């Protein structure tokens, strides 16, 4: 158990809908990262927050957004869902960002299926 | 864009055999991490290598970081069915803008160890 929790575990929805994925980082970790994993693209970095502020953006679509709250939990919002958004979504956390080794600890993921 | 190429993509071996998987890039990384991911779960950090030429051992697993910090290898001795999983390498580098480090993941090597 990494100490990172994600809910829900599974999510099935229809095209055009909006969903929210939730992540709670390890105790003491200030940085949260969101990743999307699909069979053909592998693990793709979406976005990073540190202590409530956005720190870095990766391959995140404009239909997707995220935020980190004062209690450090984070939510990833996916809207106008398309079939191609079906994937595993992982949250990871780390203590800080400005370290060479930047070790990240991953949650169990949310499997999103868009029908 | 920094890319990490992992090879082979798939590997199926018998229990007791040795194997090596590779992680290569044309870019220099500050550090390199290896993760193992089992089906339906998040990646779990195995090791971080930081110094060029560094070798780390974790029981039957030996990790090496290339002298130029552009590549890495993972060698498993006497593989066991419990070693089955997706092995991911991830390179750490500074994000554009300064103080942030990001991880770039390879697509992984899917290892199956048959009893």
PDB file of C-alpha atoms in Angstrom:
ATOM      1  CA  UNK A   1       0.000   0.000   0.000  1.00  0.00           C
ATOM      2  CA  UNK A   2       1.580   3.263  -1.217  1.00  0.00           C
ATOM      3  CA  UNK A   3      -0.533   5.452   1.052  1.00  0.00           C
ATOM      4  CA  UNK A   4      -2.114   7.206  -1.935  1.00  0.00           C
ATOM      5  CA  UNK A   5      -5.854   6.649  -2.239  1.00  0.00           C
ATOM      6  CA  UNK A   6      -8.024   7.101  -5.312  1.00  0.00           C
ATOM      7  CA  UNK A   7     -11.774   6.916  -5.780  1.00  0.00           C
ATOM      8  CA  UNK A   8     -13.679   5.501  -7.472  1.00  0.00           C
ATOM      9  CA  UNK A   9     -11.908   2.303  -8.493  1.00  0.00           C
ATOM     10  CA  UNK A  10     -14.088   1.869 -11.583  1.00  0.00           C
ATOM     11  CA  UNK A  11     -16.230   4.337 -13.483  1.00  0.00           C
ATOM     12  CA  UNK A  12     -18.485   3.600 -16.441  1.00  0.00           C
ATOM     13  CA  UNK A  13     -20.160   6.468 -18.216  1.00  0.00           C
ATOM     14  CA  UNK A  14     -21.416   7.589 -21.608  1.00  0.00           C
ATOM     15  CA  UNK A  15     -19.941   9.848 -24.239  1.00  0.00           C
ATOM     16  CA  UNK A  16     -20.521  13.531 -23.604  1.00  0.00           C
ATOM     17  CA  UNK A  17     -20.718  13.122 -19.845  1.00  0.00           C
ATOM     18  CA  UNK A  18     -18.544  14.667 -17.124  1.00  0.00           C
ATOM     19  CA  UNK A  19     -16.795  12.802 -14.301  1.00  0.00           C
ATOM     20  CA  UNK A  20     -14.620  13.672 -11.324  1.00  0.00           C
ATOM     21  CA  UNK A  21     -11.789  11.509 -10.070  1.00  0.00           C
ATOM     22  CA  UNK A  22     -10.474  12.010  -6.551  1.00  0.00           C
ATOM     23  CA  UNK A  23      -7.034  11.483  -5.041  1.00  0.00           C
ATOM     24  CA  UNK A  24      -5.649  11.786  -1.527  1.00  0.00           C
ATOM     25  CA  UNK A  25      -1.831  11.922  -1.353  1.00  0.00           C
ATOM     26  CA  UNK A  26       0.398  10.232   1.184  1.00  0.00           C
ATOM     27  CA  UNK A  27       0.505  11.960   4.534  1.00  0.00           C
ATOM     28  CA  UNK A  28       3.067  14.753   4.333  1.00  0.00           C
ATOM     29  CA  UNK A  29       3.308  14.836   0.536  1.00  0.00           C
ATOM     30  CA  UNK A  30       2.630  18.266  -0.939  1.00  0.00           C
ATOM     31  CA  UNK A  31       2.868  17.384  -4.621  1.00  0.00           C
ATOM     32  CA  UNK A  32       0.218  15.530  -6.618  1.00  0.00           C
ATOM     33  CA  UNK A  33       0.539  14.273 -10.187  1.00  0.00           C
ATOM     34  CA  UNK A  34      -2.090  12.908 -12.559  1.00  0.00           C
ATOM     35  CA  UNK A  35      -1.312  10.363 -15.262  1.00  0.00           C
ATOM     36  CA  UNK A  36      -3.318   8.619 -17.964  1.00  0.00           C
ATOM     37  CA  UNK A  37      -2.379   5.083 -18.986  1.00  0.00           C
ATOM     38  CA  UNK A  38      -3.623   3.431 -22.142  1.00  0.00           C
ATOM     39  CA  UNK A  39      -2.354   0.369 -23.983  1.00  0.00           C
ATOM     40  CA  UNK A  40      -1.012   2.272 -26.967  1.00  0.00           C
ATOM     41  CA  UNK A  41       0.326   5.428 -25.272  1.00  0.00           C
ATOM     42  CA  UNK A  42       1.701   4.059 -22.032  1.00  0.00           C
ATOM     43  CA  UNK A  43       1.807   6.248 -18.935  1.00  0.00           C
ATOM     44  CA  UNK A  44       1.294   9.866 -19.940  1.00  0.00           C
ATOM     45  CA  UNK A  45       1.788  12.773 -17.552  1.00  0.00           C
ATOM     46  CA  UNK A  46      -1.230  15.101 -17.411  1.00  0.00           C
ATOM     47  CA  UNK A  47      -0.711  17.718 -14.716  1.00  0.00           C
ATOM     48  CA  UNK A  48       1.018  18.435 -11.412  1.00  0.00           C
ATOM     49  CA  UNK A  49       0.054  20.451  -8.364  1.00  0.00           C
ATOM     50  CA  UNK A  50       2.208  21.490  -5.454  1.00  0.00           C
ATOM     51  CA  UNK A  51       0.641  22.759  -2.242  1.00  0.00           C
ATOM     52  CA  UNK A  52      -2.448  23.936  -4.073  1.00  0.00           C
ATOM     53  CA  UNK A  53      -0.781  25.542  -7.069  1.00  0.00           C
ATOM     54  CA  UNK A  54      -0.404  24.188 -10.589  1.00  0.00           C
ATOM     55  CA  UNK A  55       3.264  23.430 -11.251  1.00  0.00           C
ATOM     56  CA  UNK A  56       3.470  21.667 -14.586  1.00  0.00           C
ATOM     57  CA  UNK A  57       1.270  20.599 -17.463  1.00  0.00           C
ATOM     58  CA  UNK A  58       1.802  17.654 -19.705  1.00  0.00           C
ATOM     59  CA  UNK A  59      -0.430  16.162 -22.370  1.00  0.00           C
ATOM     60  CA  UNK A  60      -3.658  17.324 -20.784  1.00  0.00           C
ATOM     61  CA  UNK A  61      -6.622  18.054 -23.038  1.00  0.00           C
ATOM     62  CA  UNK A  62      -8.566  21.300 -22.681  1.00  0.00           C
ATOM     63  CA  UNK A  63     -11.636  19.209 -21.746  1.00  0.00           C
ATOM     64  CA  UNK A  64      -9.752  18.060 -18.652  1.00  0.00           C
ATOM     65  CA  UNK A  65      -8.982  20.137 -15.574  1.00  0.00           C
ATOM     66  CA  UNK A  66      -7.708  19.549 -12.078  1.00  0.00           C
ATOM     67  CA  UNK A  67      -7.296  21.265  -8.756  1.00  0.00           C
ATOM     68  CA  UNK A  68      -5.660  20.656  -5.402  1.00  0.00           C
ATOM     69  CA  UNK A  69      -7.528  21.697  -2.292  1.00  0.00           C
ATOM     70  CA  UNK A  70      -6.216  23.153   1.004  1.00  0.00           C
ATOM     71  CA  UNK A  71      -6.289  19.707   2.590  1.00  0.00           C
ATOM     72  CA  UNK A  72      -4.023  18.608  -0.327  1.00  0.00           C
ATOM     73  CA  UNK A  73      -6.449  16.175  -1.910  1.00  0.00           C
ATOM     74  CA  UNK A  74      -6.847  16.612  -5.635  1.00  0.00           C
ATOM     75  CA  UNK A  75      -9.596  16.150  -8.173  1.00  0.00           C
ATOM     76  CA  UNK A  76      -9.325  15.538 -11.913  1.00  0.00           C
ATOM     77  CA  UNK A  77     -12.370  16.625 -13.901  1.00  0.00           C
ATOM     78  CA  UNK A  78     -12.977  15.103 -17.322  1.00  0.00           C
ATOM     79  CA  UNK A  79     -15.748  16.593 -19.443  1.00  0.00           C
ATOM     80  CA  UNK A  80     -17.365  16.011 -22.849  1.00  0.00           C
ATOM     81  CA  UNK A  81     -16.059  12.492 -22.623  1.00  0.00           C
ATOM     82  CA  UNK A  82     -15.137  10.597 -25.763  1.00  0.00           C
ATOM     83  CA  UNK A  83     -14.585   6.894 -26.353  1.00  0.00           C
ATOM     84  CA  UNK A  84     -10.839   7.528 -26.557  1.00  0.00           C
ATOM     85  CA  UNK A  85     -10.778   8.820 -22.991  1.00  0.00           C
ATOM     86  CA  UNK A  86     -11.275   5.279 -21.719  1.00  0.00           C
ATOM     87  CA  UNK A  87      -8.105   4.507 -19.783  1.00  0.00           C
ATOM     88  CA  UNK A  88      -6.580   4.034 -16.372  1.00  0.00           C
ATOM     89  CA  UNK A  89      -6.046   7.292 -14.514  1.00  0.00           C
ATOM     90  CA  UNK A  90      -3.402   7.344 -11.813  1.00  0.00           C
ATOM     91  CA  UNK A  91      -2.605   9.840  -9.143  1.00  0.00           C
ATOM     92  CA  UNK A  92       0.866   9.963  -7.615  1.00  0.00           C
ATOM     93  CA  UNK A  93       2.347  12.020  -4.821  1.00  0.00           C
ATOM     94  CA  UNK A  94       5.779  13.082  -3.681  1.00  0.00           C
ATOM     95  CA  UNK A  95       7.205  15.100  -0.845  1.00  0.00           C
ATOM     96  CA  UNK A  96       8.408  17.971  -3.001  1.00  0.00           C
ATOM     97  CA  UNK A  97       9.375  18.781  -6.548  1.00  0.00           C
ATOM     98  CA  UNK A  98      12.770  20.409  -6.546  1.00  0.00           C
ATOM     99  CA  UNK A  99      14.800  17.276  -5.904  1.00  0.00           C
ATOM    100  CA  UNK A 100      16.858  15.361  -8.398  1.00  0.00           C
ATOM    101  CA  UNK A 101      15.327  11.994  -7.717  1.00  0.00           C
ATOM    102  CA  UNK A 102      11.676  13.074  -7.445  1.00  0.00           C
ATOM    103  CA  UNK A 103      10.361   9.728  -6.207  1.00  0.00           C
ATOM    104  CA  UNK A 104       6.648   9.387  -6.819  1.00  0.00           C
ATOM    105  CA  UNK A 105       4.231   7.025  -5.116  1.00  0.00           C
ATOM    106  CA  UNK A 106       1.231   5.892  -7.117  1.00  0.00           C
ATOM    107  CA  UNK A 107      -2.330   5.199  -6.105  1.00  0.00           C
ATOM    108  CA  UNK A 108      -4.289   2.142  -7.298  1.00  0.00           C
ATOM    109  CA  UNK A 109      -5.884   4.035 -10.174  1.00  0.00           C
ATOM    110  CA  UNK A 110      -9.368   4.665 -11.534  1.00  0.00           C
ATOM    111  CA  UNK A 111     -10.425   2.649 -14.546  1.00  0.00           C
ATOM    112  CA  UNK A 112     -12.652   4.845 -16.730  1.00  0.00           C
ATOM    113  CA  UNK A 113     -14.798   3.253 -19.397  1.00  0.00           C
ATOM    114  CA  UNK A 114     -16.657   5.531 -21.778  1.00  0.00           C
ATOM    115  CA  UNK A 115     -19.444   3.785 -23.716  1.00  0.00           C
TER     116      UNK A 115
ATOM    117  CA  UNK B   1      10.644  15.967 -26.416  1.00  0.00           C
ATOM    118  CA  UNK B   2      12.444  13.433 -24.259  1.00  0.00           C
ATOM    119  CA  UNK B   3      11.699   9.805 -25.039  1.00  0.00           C
ATOM    120  CA  UNK B   4      12.589   6.616 -23.214  1.00  0.00           C
ATOM    121  CA  UNK B   5      12.623   3.474 -25.320  1.00  0.00           C
ATOM    122  CA  UNK B   6      12.247   0.194 -23.498  1.00  0.00           C
ATOM    123  CA  UNK B   7      13.148  -3.185 -24.944  1.00  0.00           C
ATOM    124  CA  UNK B   8      12.006  -5.777 -25.369  1.00  0.00           C
ATOM    125  CA  UNK B   9       8.335  -4.800 -25.308  1.00  0.00           C
ATOM    126  CA  UNK B  10       7.308  -8.332 -24.321  1.00  0.00           C
ATOM    127  CA  UNK B  11       9.315 -11.114 -22.686  1.00  0.00           C
ATOM    128  CA  UNK B  12       8.114 -14.585 -21.748  1.00  0.00           C
ATOM    129  CA  UNK B  13      10.549 -16.904 -19.979  1.00  0.00           C
ATOM    130  CA  UNK B  14      10.630 -19.998 -17.784  1.00  0.00           C
ATOM    131  CA  UNK B  15      11.170 -19.918 -14.052  1.00  0.00           C
ATOM    132  CA  UNK B  16      14.858 -19.975 -13.186  1.00  0.00           C
ATOM    133  CA  UNK B  17      16.068 -18.161 -16.305  1.00  0.00           C
ATOM    134  CA  UNK B  18      17.997 -14.884 -16.264  1.00  0.00           C
ATOM    135  CA  UNK B  19      16.917 -11.812 -18.211  1.00  0.00           C
ATOM    136  CA  UNK B  20      17.876  -8.235 -18.952  1.00  0.00           C
ATOM    137  CA  UNK B  21      15.600  -5.414 -20.028  1.00  0.00           C
ATOM    138  CA  UNK B  22      16.780  -2.099 -21.362  1.00  0.00           C
ATOM    139  CA  UNK B  23      15.806   1.551 -21.154  1.00  0.00           C
ATOM    140  CA  UNK B  24      17.435   3.898 -23.646  1.00  0.00           C
ATOM    141  CA  UNK B  25      17.257   7.587 -24.496  1.00  0.00           C
ATOM    142  CA  UNK B  26      19.144  10.231 -26.410  1.00  0.00           C
ATOM    143  CA  UNK B  27      18.568  12.606 -23.490  1.00  0.00           C
ATOM    144  CA  UNK B  28      20.454  12.950 -20.219  1.00  0.00           C
ATOM    145  CA  UNK B  29      18.469  12.462 -17.041  1.00  0.00           C
ATOM    146  CA  UNK B  30      19.191  13.650 -13.506  1.00  0.00           C
ATOM    147  CA  UNK B  31      18.092  10.275 -12.210  1.00  0.00           C
ATOM    148  CA  UNK B  32      16.304   7.193 -13.412  1.00  0.00           C
ATOM    149  CA  UNK B  33      13.705   5.106 -11.651  1.00  0.00           C
ATOM    150  CA  UNK B  34      12.378   1.622 -12.211  1.00  0.00           C
ATOM    151  CA  UNK B  35       8.810   0.686 -11.336  1.00  0.00           C
ATOM    152  CA  UNK B  36       6.895  -2.584 -11.479  1.00  0.00           C
ATOM    153  CA  UNK B  37       3.203  -2.581 -12.207  1.00  0.00           C
ATOM    154  CA  UNK B  38       0.850  -5.515 -11.782  1.00  0.00           C
ATOM    155  CA  UNK B  39      -2.480  -5.741 -13.633  1.00  0.00           C
ATOM    156  CA  UNK B  40      -5.111  -3.364 -12.266  1.00  0.00           C
ATOM    157  CA  UNK B  41      -2.701  -1.691  -9.864  1.00  0.00           C
ATOM    158  CA  UNK B  42      -0.496   1.374  -9.790  1.00  0.00           C
ATOM    159  CA  UNK B  43       3.241   1.300 -10.492  1.00  0.00           C
ATOM    160  CA  UNK B  44       5.407   0.537  -7.469  1.00  0.00           C
ATOM    161  CA  UNK B  45       8.835   2.137  -7.186  1.00  0.00           C
ATOM    162  CA  UNK B  46      11.677  -0.416  -7.132  1.00  0.00           C
ATOM    163  CA  UNK B  47      14.801   1.716  -7.231  1.00  0.00           C
ATOM    164  CA  UNK B  48      16.244   5.121  -8.094  1.00  0.00           C
ATOM    165  CA  UNK B  49      19.709   5.498  -9.630  1.00  0.00           C
ATOM    166  CA  UNK B  50      21.315   8.911  -9.646  1.00  0.00           C
ATOM    167  CA  UNK B  51      25.004   8.690 -10.503  1.00  0.00           C
ATOM    168  CA  UNK B  52      26.356   7.715 -13.923  1.00  0.00           C
ATOM    169  CA  UNK B  53      27.668   4.134 -13.759  1.00  0.00           C
ATOM    170  CA  UNK B  54      25.781   3.423 -10.540  1.00  0.00           C
ATOM    171  CA  UNK B  55      24.773  -0.160  -9.835  1.00  0.00           C
ATOM    172  CA  UNK B  56      22.121  -1.072  -7.290  1.00  0.00           C
ATOM    173  CA  UNK B  57      21.025  -4.524  -6.211  1.00  0.00           C
ATOM    174  CA  UNK B  58      17.654  -5.470  -4.816  1.00  0.00           C
ATOM    175  CA  UNK B  59      17.738  -9.201  -4.004  1.00  0.00           C
ATOM    176  CA  UNK B  60      17.778 -10.894  -7.444  1.00  0.00           C
ATOM    177  CA  UNK B  61      17.369  -7.606  -9.338  1.00  0.00           C
ATOM    178  CA  UNK B  62      20.384  -5.571 -10.486  1.00  0.00           C
ATOM    179  CA  UNK B  63      19.903  -2.057 -11.829  1.00  0.00           C
ATOM    180  CA  UNK B  64      22.560  -0.097 -13.693  1.00  0.00           C
ATOM    181  CA  UNK B  65      22.592   3.539 -14.792  1.00  0.00           C
ATOM    182  CA  UNK B  66      24.692   4.257 -17.880  1.00  0.00           C
ATOM    183  CA  UNK B  67      27.862   6.298 -17.538  1.00  0.00           C
ATOM    184  CA  UNK B  68      26.333   9.135 -19.583  1.00  0.00           C
ATOM    185  CA  UNK B  69      23.023   8.943 -17.657  1.00  0.00           C
ATOM    186  CA  UNK B  70      21.088   8.291 -20.857  1.00  0.00           C
ATOM    187  CA  UNK B  71      20.297   4.611 -20.402  1.00  0.00           C
ATOM    188  CA  UNK B  72      19.698   1.935 -17.836  1.00  0.00           C
ATOM    189  CA  UNK B  73      19.293  -1.802 -17.552  1.00  0.00           C
ATOM    190  CA  UNK B  74      17.519  -4.179 -15.212  1.00  0.00           C
ATOM    191  CA  UNK B  75      18.862  -7.707 -14.830  1.00  0.00           C
ATOM    192  CA  UNK B  76      16.890 -10.390 -13.038  1.00  0.00           C
ATOM    193  CA  UNK B  77      18.638 -13.559 -11.910  1.00  0.00           C
ATOM    194  CA  UNK B  78      16.725 -16.824 -11.547  1.00  0.00           C
ATOM    195  CA  UNK B  79      13.352 -15.290 -12.385  1.00  0.00           C
ATOM    196  CA  UNK B  80      10.311 -16.423 -10.435  1.00  0.00           C
ATOM    197  CA  UNK B  81       6.588 -16.269 -11.317  1.00  0.00           C
ATOM    198  CA  UNK B  82       6.243 -13.501  -8.738  1.00  0.00           C
ATOM    199  CA  UNK B  83       8.461 -11.310 -10.934  1.00  0.00           C
ATOM    200  CA  UNK B  84       5.713 -11.208 -13.566  1.00  0.00           C
ATOM    201  CA  UNK B  85       4.582  -7.680 -14.324  1.00  0.00           C
ATOM    202  CA  UNK B  86       5.107  -4.545 -16.375  1.00  0.00           C
ATOM    203  CA  UNK B  87       8.505  -2.982 -15.754  1.00  0.00           C
ATOM    204  CA  UNK B  88       8.610   0.760 -16.366  1.00  0.00           C
ATOM    205  CA  UNK B  89      11.598   3.052 -16.399  1.00  0.00           C
ATOM    206  CA  UNK B  90      11.200   6.766 -15.763  1.00  0.00           C
ATOM    207  CA  UNK B  91      13.756   9.520 -16.214  1.00  0.00           C
ATOM    208  CA  UNK B  92      13.764  12.659 -14.097  1.00  0.00           C
ATOM    209  CA  UNK B  93      14.643  16.006 -15.639  1.00  0.00           C
ATOM    210  CA  UNK B  94      13.968  19.652 -14.966  1.00  0.00           C
ATOM    211  CA  UNK B  95      10.738  21.065 -16.337  1.00  0.00           C
ATOM    212  CA  UNK B  96      10.987  24.193 -18.437  1.00  0.00           C
ATOM    213  CA  UNK B  97      10.939  27.101 -16.026  1.00  0.00           C
ATOM    214  CA  UNK B  98      13.417  25.990 -13.416  1.00  0.00           C
ATOM    215  CA  UNK B  99      12.701  24.459 -10.045  1.00  0.00           C
ATOM    216  CA  UNK B 100      10.424  21.611 -11.001  1.00  0.00           C
ATOM    217  CA  UNK B 101      11.427  18.056 -11.920  1.00  0.00           C
ATOM    218  CA  UNK B 102       9.266  15.883 -14.126  1.00  0.00           C
ATOM    219  CA  UNK B 103       9.262  12.170 -14.839  1.00  0.00           C
ATOM    220  CA  UNK B 104       9.189  10.804 -18.380  1.00  0.00           C
ATOM    221  CA  UNK B 105       8.070   7.191 -18.551  1.00  0.00           C
ATOM    222  CA  UNK B 106       8.917   4.506 -21.063  1.00  0.00           C
ATOM    223  CA  UNK B 107       6.127   2.259 -22.343  1.00  0.00           C
ATOM    224  CA  UNK B 108       7.443  -0.673 -20.359  1.00  0.00           C
ATOM    225  CA  UNK B 109       8.496  -4.279 -20.750  1.00  0.00           C
ATOM    226  CA  UNK B 110       5.776  -6.828 -20.013  1.00  0.00           C
ATOM    227  CA  UNK B 111       7.485  -9.783 -18.354  1.00  0.00           C
ATOM    228  CA  UNK B 112       5.827 -13.165 -17.915  1.00  0.00           C
ATOM    229  CA  UNK B 113       7.633 -15.828 -15.912  1.00  0.00           C
ATOM    230  CA  UNK B 114       6.105 -19.245 -16.420  1.00  0.00           C
ATOM    231  CA  UNK B 115       6.315 -21.887 -13.676  1.00  0.00           C
TER     232      UNK B 115
END
